[in-house]
Coordinates of C-alpha atoms and ligand atoms in Angstrom, one line a residue:
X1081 CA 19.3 -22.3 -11.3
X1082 CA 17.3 -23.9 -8.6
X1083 CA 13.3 -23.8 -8.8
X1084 CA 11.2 -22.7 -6.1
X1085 CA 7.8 -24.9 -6.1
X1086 CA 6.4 -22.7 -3.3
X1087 CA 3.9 -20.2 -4.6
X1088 CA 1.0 -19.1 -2.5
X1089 CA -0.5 -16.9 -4.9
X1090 CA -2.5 -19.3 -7.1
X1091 CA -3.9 -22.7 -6.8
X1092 CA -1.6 -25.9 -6.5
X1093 CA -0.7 -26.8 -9.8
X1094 CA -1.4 -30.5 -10.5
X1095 CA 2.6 -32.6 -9.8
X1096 CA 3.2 -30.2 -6.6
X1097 CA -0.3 -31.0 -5.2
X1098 CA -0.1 -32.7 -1.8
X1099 CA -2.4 -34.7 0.8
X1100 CA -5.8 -35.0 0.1
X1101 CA -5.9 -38.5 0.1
X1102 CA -9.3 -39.2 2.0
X1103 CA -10.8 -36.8 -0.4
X1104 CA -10.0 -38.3 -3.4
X1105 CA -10.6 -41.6 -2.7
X1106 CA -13.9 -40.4 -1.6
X1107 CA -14.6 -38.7 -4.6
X1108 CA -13.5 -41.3 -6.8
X1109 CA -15.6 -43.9 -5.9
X1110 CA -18.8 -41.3 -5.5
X1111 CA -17.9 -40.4 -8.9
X1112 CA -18.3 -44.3 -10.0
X1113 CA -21.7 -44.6 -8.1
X1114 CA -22.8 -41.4 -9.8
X1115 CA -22.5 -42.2 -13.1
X1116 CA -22.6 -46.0 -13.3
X1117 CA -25.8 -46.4 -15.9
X1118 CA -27.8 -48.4 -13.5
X1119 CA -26.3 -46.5 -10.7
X1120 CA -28.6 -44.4 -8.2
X1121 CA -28.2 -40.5 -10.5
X1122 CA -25.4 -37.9 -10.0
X1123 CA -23.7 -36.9 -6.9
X1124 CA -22.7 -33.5 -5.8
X1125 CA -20.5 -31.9 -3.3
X1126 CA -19.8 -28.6 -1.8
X1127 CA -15.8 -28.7 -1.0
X1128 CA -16.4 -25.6 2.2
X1129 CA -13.9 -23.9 3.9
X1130 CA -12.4 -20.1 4.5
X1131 CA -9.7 -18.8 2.6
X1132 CA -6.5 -19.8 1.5
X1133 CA -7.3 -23.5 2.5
X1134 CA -6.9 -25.3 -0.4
X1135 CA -10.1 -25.6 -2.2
X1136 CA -9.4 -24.1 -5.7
X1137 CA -6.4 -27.0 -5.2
X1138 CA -8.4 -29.4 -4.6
X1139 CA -11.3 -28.4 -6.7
X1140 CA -8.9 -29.2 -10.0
X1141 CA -7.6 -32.3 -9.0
X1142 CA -11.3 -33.5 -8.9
X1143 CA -11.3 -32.5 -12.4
X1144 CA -7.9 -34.7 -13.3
X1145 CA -9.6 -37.5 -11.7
X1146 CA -12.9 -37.6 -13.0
X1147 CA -10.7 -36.8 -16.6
X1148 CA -8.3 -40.2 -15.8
X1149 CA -11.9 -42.2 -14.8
X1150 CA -13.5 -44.8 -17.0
X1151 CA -16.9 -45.5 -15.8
X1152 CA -18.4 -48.7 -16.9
X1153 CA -15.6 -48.7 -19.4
X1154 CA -16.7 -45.1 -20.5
X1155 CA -14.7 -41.6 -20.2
X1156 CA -15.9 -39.2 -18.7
X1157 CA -16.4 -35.4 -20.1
X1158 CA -15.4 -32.3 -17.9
X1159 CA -16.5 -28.6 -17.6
X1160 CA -15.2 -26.0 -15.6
X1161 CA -15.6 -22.5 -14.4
X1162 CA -15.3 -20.0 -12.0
X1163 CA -18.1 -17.4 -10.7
X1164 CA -17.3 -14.5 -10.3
X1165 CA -19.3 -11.5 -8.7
X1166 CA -18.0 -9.5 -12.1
X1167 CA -21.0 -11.0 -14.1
X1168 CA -24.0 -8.3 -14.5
X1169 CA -26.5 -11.0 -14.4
X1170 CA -27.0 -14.5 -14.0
X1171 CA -27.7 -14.3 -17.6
X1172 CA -24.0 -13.5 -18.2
X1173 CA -23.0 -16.3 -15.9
X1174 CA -25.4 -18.8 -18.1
X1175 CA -23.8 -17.9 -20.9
X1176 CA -20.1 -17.9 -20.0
X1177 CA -21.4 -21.8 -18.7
X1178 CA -22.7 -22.0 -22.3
X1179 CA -19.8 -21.0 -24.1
X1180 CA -17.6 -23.3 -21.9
X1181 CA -20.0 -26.3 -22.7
X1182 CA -19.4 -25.5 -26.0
X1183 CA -16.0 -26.1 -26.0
X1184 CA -15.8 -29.4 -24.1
X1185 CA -18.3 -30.9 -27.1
X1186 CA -17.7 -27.9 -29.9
X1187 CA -19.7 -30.2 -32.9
X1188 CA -23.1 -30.1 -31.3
X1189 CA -26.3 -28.4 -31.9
X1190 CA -25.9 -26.9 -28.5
X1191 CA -23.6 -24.6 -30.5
X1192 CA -25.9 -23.8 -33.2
X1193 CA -28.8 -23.3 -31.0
X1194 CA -27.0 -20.8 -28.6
X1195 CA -25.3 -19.0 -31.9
X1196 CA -29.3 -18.3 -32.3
X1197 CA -30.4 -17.4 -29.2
X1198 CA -27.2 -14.8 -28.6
X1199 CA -28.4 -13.2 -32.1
X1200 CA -32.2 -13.1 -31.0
X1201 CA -31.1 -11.7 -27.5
X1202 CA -29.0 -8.9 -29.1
X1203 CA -31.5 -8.1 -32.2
X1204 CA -34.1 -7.7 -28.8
X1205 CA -31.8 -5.8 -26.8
X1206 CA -32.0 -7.9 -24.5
X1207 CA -28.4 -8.5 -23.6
X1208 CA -26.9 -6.8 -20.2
X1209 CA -30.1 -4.1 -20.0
X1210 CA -31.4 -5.7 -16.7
X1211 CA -28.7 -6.1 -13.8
X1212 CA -28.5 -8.2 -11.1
X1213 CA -31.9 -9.2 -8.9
X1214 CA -33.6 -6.9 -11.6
X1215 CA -33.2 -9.8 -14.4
X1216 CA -35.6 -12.8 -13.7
X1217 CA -34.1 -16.0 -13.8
X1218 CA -37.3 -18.4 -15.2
X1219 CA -35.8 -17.7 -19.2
X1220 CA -32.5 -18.0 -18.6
X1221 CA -32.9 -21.4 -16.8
X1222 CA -35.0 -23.2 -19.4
X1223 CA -32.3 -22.1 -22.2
X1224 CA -29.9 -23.8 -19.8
X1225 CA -32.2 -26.8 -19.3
X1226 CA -33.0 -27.3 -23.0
X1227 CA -29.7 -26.7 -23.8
X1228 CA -27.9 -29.4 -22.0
X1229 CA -30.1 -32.1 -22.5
X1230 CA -30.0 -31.7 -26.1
X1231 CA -26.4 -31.6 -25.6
X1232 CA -26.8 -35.0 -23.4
X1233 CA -28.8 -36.8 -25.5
X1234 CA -27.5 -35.9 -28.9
X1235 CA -23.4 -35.7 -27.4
X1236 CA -23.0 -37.3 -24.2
X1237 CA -24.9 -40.1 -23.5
X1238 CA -23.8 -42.9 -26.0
X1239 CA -20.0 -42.2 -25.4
X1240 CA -19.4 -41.0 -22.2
X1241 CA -20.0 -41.4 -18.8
X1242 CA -21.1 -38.2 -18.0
X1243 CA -20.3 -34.9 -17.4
X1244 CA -18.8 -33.5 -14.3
X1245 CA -19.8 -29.7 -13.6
X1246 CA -17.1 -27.8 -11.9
X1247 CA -18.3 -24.3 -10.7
X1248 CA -15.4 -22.2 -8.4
X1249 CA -16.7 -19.9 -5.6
X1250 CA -20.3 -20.4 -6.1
X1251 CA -21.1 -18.1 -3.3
X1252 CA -20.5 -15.0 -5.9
X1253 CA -23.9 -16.0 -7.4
X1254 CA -25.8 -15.4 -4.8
X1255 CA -24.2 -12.1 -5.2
X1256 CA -25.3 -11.5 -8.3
X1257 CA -28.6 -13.3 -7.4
X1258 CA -30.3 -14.3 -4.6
X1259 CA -32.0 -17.2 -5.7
X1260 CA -29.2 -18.5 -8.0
X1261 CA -28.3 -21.4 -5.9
X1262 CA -32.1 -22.2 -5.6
X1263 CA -32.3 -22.1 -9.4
X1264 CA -28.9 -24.5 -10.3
X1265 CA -30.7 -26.9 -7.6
X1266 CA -33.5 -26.8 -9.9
X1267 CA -32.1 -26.6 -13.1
X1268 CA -29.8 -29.9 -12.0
X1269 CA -32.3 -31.8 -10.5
X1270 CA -34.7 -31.5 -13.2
X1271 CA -31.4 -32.8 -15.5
X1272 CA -31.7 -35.9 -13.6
X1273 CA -35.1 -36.7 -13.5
X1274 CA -34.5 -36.5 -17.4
X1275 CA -31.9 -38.7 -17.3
X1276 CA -29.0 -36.9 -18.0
X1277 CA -25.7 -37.6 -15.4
X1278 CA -24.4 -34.0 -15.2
X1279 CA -22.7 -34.3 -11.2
X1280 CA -22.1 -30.6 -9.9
X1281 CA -19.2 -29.8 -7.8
X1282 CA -18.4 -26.7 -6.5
X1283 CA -16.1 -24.7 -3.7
X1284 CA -17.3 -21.7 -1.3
X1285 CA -17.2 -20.3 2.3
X1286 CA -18.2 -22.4 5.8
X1287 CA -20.9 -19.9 5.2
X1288 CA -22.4 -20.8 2.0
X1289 CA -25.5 -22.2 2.9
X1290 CA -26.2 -20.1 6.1
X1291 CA -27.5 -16.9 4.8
X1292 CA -31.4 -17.3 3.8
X1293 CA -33.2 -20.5 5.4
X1294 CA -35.9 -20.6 2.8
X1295 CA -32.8 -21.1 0.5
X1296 CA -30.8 -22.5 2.5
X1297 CA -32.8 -25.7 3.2
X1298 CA -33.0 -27.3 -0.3
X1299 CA -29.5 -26.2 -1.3
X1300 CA -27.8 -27.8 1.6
X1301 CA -29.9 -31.0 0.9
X1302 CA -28.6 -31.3 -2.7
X1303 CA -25.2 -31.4 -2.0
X1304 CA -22.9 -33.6 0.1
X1305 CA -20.8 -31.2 2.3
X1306 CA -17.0 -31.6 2.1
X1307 CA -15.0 -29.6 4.4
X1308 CA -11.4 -28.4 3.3
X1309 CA -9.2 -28.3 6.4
X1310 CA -6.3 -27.4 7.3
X1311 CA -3.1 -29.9 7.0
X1312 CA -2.4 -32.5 10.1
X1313 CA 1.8 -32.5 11.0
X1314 CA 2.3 -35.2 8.9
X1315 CA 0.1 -33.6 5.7
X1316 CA 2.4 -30.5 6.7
X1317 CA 5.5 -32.5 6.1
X1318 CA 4.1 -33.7 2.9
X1319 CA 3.1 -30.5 1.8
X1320 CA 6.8 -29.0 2.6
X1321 CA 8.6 -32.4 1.1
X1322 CA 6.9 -33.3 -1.8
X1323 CA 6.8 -29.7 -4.4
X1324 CA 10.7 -29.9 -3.2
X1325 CA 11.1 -33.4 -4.2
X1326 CA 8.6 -33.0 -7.3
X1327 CA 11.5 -30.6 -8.8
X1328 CA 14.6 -32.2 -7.7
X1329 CA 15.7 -29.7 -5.2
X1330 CA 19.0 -30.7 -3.3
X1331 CA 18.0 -28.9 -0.3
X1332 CA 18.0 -30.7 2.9
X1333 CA 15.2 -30.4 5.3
X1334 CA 15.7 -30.6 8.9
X1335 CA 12.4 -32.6 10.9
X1336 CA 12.5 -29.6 13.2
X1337 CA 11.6 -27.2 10.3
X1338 CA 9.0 -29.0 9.7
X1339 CA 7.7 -28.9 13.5
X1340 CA 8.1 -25.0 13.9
X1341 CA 7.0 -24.6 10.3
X1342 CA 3.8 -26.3 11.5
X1343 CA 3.1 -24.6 14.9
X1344 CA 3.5 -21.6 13.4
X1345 CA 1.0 -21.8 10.4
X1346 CA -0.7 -24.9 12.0
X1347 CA -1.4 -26.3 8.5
X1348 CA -2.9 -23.6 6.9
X1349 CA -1.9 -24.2 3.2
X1350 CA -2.0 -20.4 2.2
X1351 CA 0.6 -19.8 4.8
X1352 CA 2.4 -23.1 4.4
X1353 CA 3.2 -22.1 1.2
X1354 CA 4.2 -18.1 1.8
X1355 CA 6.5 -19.6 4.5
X1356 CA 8.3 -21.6 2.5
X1357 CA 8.9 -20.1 -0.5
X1358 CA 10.4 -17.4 1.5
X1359 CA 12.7 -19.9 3.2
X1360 CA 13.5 -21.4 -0.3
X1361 CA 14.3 -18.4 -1.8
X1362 CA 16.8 -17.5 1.6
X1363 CA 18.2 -20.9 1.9
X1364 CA 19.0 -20.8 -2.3
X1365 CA 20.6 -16.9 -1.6
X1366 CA 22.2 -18.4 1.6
X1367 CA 23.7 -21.3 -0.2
X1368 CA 22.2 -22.6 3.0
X1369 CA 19.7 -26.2 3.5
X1370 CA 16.3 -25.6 5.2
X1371 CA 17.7 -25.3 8.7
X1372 CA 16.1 -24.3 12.1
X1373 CA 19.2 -21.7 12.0
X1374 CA 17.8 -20.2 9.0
X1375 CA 14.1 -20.4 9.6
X1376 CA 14.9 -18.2 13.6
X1377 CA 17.2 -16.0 11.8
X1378 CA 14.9 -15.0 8.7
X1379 CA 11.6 -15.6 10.8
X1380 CA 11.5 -11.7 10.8
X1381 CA 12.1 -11.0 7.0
X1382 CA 9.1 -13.7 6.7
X1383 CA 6.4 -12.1 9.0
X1384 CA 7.3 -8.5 7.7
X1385 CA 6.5 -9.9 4.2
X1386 CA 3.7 -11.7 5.1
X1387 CA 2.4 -8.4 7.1
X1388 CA 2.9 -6.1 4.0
X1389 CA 1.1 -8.7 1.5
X1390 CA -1.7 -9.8 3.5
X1391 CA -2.3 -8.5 7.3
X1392 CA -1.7 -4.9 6.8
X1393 CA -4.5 -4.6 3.8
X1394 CA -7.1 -6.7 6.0
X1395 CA -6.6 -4.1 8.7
X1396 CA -7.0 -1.3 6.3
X1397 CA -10.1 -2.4 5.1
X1398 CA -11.5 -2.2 8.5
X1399 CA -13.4 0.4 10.2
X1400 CA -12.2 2.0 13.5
X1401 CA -15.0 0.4 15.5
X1402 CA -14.0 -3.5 13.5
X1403 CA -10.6 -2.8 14.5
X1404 CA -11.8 -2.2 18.6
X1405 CA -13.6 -5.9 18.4
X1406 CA -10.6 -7.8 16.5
X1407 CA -8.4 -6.2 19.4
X1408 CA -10.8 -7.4 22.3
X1409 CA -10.6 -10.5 20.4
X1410 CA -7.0 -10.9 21.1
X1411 CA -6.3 -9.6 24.3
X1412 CA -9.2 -11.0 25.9
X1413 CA -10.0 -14.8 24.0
X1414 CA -11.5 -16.5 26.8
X1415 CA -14.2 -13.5 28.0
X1416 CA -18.0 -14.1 27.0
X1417 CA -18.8 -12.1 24.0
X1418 CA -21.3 -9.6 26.0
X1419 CA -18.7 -8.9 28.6
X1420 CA -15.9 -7.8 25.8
X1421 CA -18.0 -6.3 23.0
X1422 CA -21.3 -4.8 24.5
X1423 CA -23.0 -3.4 21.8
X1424 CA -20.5 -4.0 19.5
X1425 CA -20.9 -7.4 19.0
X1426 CA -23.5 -6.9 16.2
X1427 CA -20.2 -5.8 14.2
X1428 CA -18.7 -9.7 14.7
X1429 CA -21.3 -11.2 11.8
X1430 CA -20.0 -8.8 9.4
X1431 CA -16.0 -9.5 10.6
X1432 CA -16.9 -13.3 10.2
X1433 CA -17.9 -12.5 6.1
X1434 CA -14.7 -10.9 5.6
X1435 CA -13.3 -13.9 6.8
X1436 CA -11.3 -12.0 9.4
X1437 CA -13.4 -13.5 12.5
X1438 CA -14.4 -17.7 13.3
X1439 CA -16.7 -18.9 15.6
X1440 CA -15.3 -21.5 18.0
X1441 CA -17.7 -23.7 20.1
X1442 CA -20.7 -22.3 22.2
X1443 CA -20.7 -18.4 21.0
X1444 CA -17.1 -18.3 21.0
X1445 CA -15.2 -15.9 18.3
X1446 CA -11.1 -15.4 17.6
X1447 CA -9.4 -14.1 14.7
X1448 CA -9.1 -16.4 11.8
X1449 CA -5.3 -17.1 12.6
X1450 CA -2.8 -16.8 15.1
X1451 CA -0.3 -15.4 12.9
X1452 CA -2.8 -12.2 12.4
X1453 CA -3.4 -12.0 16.0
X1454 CA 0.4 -11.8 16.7
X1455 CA 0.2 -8.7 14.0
X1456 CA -2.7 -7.3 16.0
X1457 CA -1.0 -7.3 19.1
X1458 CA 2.6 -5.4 17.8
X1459 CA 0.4 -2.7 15.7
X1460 CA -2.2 -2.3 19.2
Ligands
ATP236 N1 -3.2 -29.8 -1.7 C1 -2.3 -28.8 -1.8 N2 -1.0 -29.1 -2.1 C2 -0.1 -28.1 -2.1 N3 -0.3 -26.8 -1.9 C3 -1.6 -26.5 -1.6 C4 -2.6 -27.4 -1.6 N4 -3.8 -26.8 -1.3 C5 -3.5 -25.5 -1.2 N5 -2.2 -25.3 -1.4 C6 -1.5 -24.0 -1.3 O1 -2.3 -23.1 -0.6 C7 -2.6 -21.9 -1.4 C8 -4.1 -21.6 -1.4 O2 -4.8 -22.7 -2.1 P1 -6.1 -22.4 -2.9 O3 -6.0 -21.3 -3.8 O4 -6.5 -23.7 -3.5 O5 -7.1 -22.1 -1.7 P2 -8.7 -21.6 -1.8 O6 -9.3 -22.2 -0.6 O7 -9.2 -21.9 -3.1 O8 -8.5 -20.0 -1.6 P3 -9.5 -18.9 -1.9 O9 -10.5 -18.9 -0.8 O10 -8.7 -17.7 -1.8 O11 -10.1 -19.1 -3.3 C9 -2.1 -22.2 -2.8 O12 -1.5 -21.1 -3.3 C10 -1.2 -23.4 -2.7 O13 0.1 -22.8 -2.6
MG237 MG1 -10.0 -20.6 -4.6

């Protein structure tokens, strides 16, 4: 049995990863400057970028780096989680961070103090009675401040580095509370000024810090913005050659797959992926090797799928009037934005949350990839 590497639906797992190479060098030697004792305090980045790009993917190789690093001859501890808007409260979300500190370093008072203040917190009925903006942050935030610089100074600092701070789609705070950006600014910055090294890296949308200036402002100040982008033609070719190689497939790969393979997704990982482990799973049925023959005569198979599992669920979650504006986007890409939409346009902020809409240069707009505006001009 052959193995397919491809697999679009979750995050690259670490020996099929691919590219990345300016990024991790970058990170690496930030990491060094970050934590070195004498160095200038923790560093943190913002990996940005829409959907489907490759953050998650690249998010958890940071965390296999920073695990391989010895800083000043000293390893370096790890902690990672994702948000997710499913938390009631940023309460919830402090304590999920909690209980994953406590794992990373499971012997330390951290553990015992928390035990306490979950038993307090339920004996007050306190737990998950205020939702969402309700719920102030202030408490919450000093249990997290206390908290992890007892666990520095009691379990980090003499044997380790420090401790890198992984947090996945931060943006669904914000969800769950406006100011929760605002408050992890504070809440990490005040860990430094205490001397603790606790770095914070994190993924989200383009968007992340656009939403509320007065918010906006600081946030965007504490971290050092990393875009994800898409794959060049050569990253493309590593990103088909390598998961193939990486489990000893014998298929061959013609160069001009790799060409049309690229002009067609122009090196969006999500779609990378779906493409080819659609044309692995033919060419394996086909007894075939990854051929241009193959890739014109299952094209069809491939876009149906993709339409079925992605595109035809994006439209259906857009309203009559959304659907009018993505349509004008398409047929008309090079009009100004007053002349196609009228008052319609107001609808193109809400089209760019969904993801569904990007704004090129000068007040520009198209649809988020050419693939979906090919499926938006057969269902028009
Ligand atoms: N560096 C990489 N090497 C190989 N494959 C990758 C890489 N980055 C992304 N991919 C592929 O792209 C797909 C999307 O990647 P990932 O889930 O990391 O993106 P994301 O930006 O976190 O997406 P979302 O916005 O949905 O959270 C993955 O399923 C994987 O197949
Ligand atoms: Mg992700």
């Amino acid at each position: 049995m052959q193995v397919n590497p491809f697999n679009p639906y979750f995050p690259a797992p670490d020996h099929l990863f691919a590219n990345r190479s300016k990024e991790q060098e970058f990170f690496k030697k930030g990491l060094f400057s970050g934590l070195a004792a004498h160095g200038g305090g923790p560093w943190n980045i913002a990996l940005l970028g829409p959907w489907g790009i490759g953050k998650t993917s690249l998010l958890r190789r940071f965390v296999r780096i920073a695990e391989n690093e010895k800083v000043e001859g000293k390893p370096v501890l790890t902690v990672n989680l994702s948000a997710t808007s499913a938390y009631a409260s940023f309460d919830e979300f402090a304590r999920a961070f909690i209980r994953r500190l406590i794992d990373v370093v499971p012997k330390s008072k951290l553990a015992q103090e928390f035990e306490k203040w979950e038993f307090q917190s339920v004996r007050m009925g306190m737990v998950a009675v205020k939702r969402r903006e309700e719920a102030p942050v202030e408490g919450t935030m000093e249990m997290l401040y206390r908290g992890m610089l007892s666990l520095w100074r009691e379990s980090i600092e003499k044997k380790y580095a420090g401790m890198v701070v992984f947090i996945d789609d931060i943006q669904n705070l914000s969800e769950i509370h406006p100011k929760a950006l605002l408050a992890l600014r504070t809440l990490f910055q005040d860990l430094q000024g205490a001397g603790a090294r606790y770095p914070l890296v994190v993924t989200g949308p383009e968007t992340l810090f656009g939403a509320v200036r007065e918010i906006a402002e600081p946030v965007t100040r504490f971290f050092e913005r990393m875009p994800v982008l898409p794959f060049t033609f050569s990253d493309t070719e590593e990103a088909v050659r390598h998961p193939l190689n990486a489990v000893d497939s014998c298929l061959i790969i013609d160069k001009e797959v790799i060409q049309r393979v690229y002009e067609k997704t122009l090196g969006h990982p999500y779609f990378v992926s779906f493409v080819m482990r659609d044309l692995v799973d033919a060419a394996y049925q086909q007894n075939s090797q990854l051929s241009v023959g193959l890739l014109n005569g299952h094209w069809k198979v491939i876009i149906s799928h993709l339409e079925m599992e992605k595109f035809e669920e994006e439209w259906r979650v857009c309203s009559p009037a959304e659907r009018k504006v993505l349509a004008a986007l398409v047929k008309q890409p090079h009009a100004p934005v007053t002349q196609t939409f009228g008052k319609q346009r107001g609808l193109l902020p809400r089209l760019i949350e969904k993801g569904l809409v990007r704004r090129k240069e000068r007040g520009a707009y198209e649809v988020y990839h050419p693939l979906f505006a090919e499926f938006i001009r057969l269902i028009e």
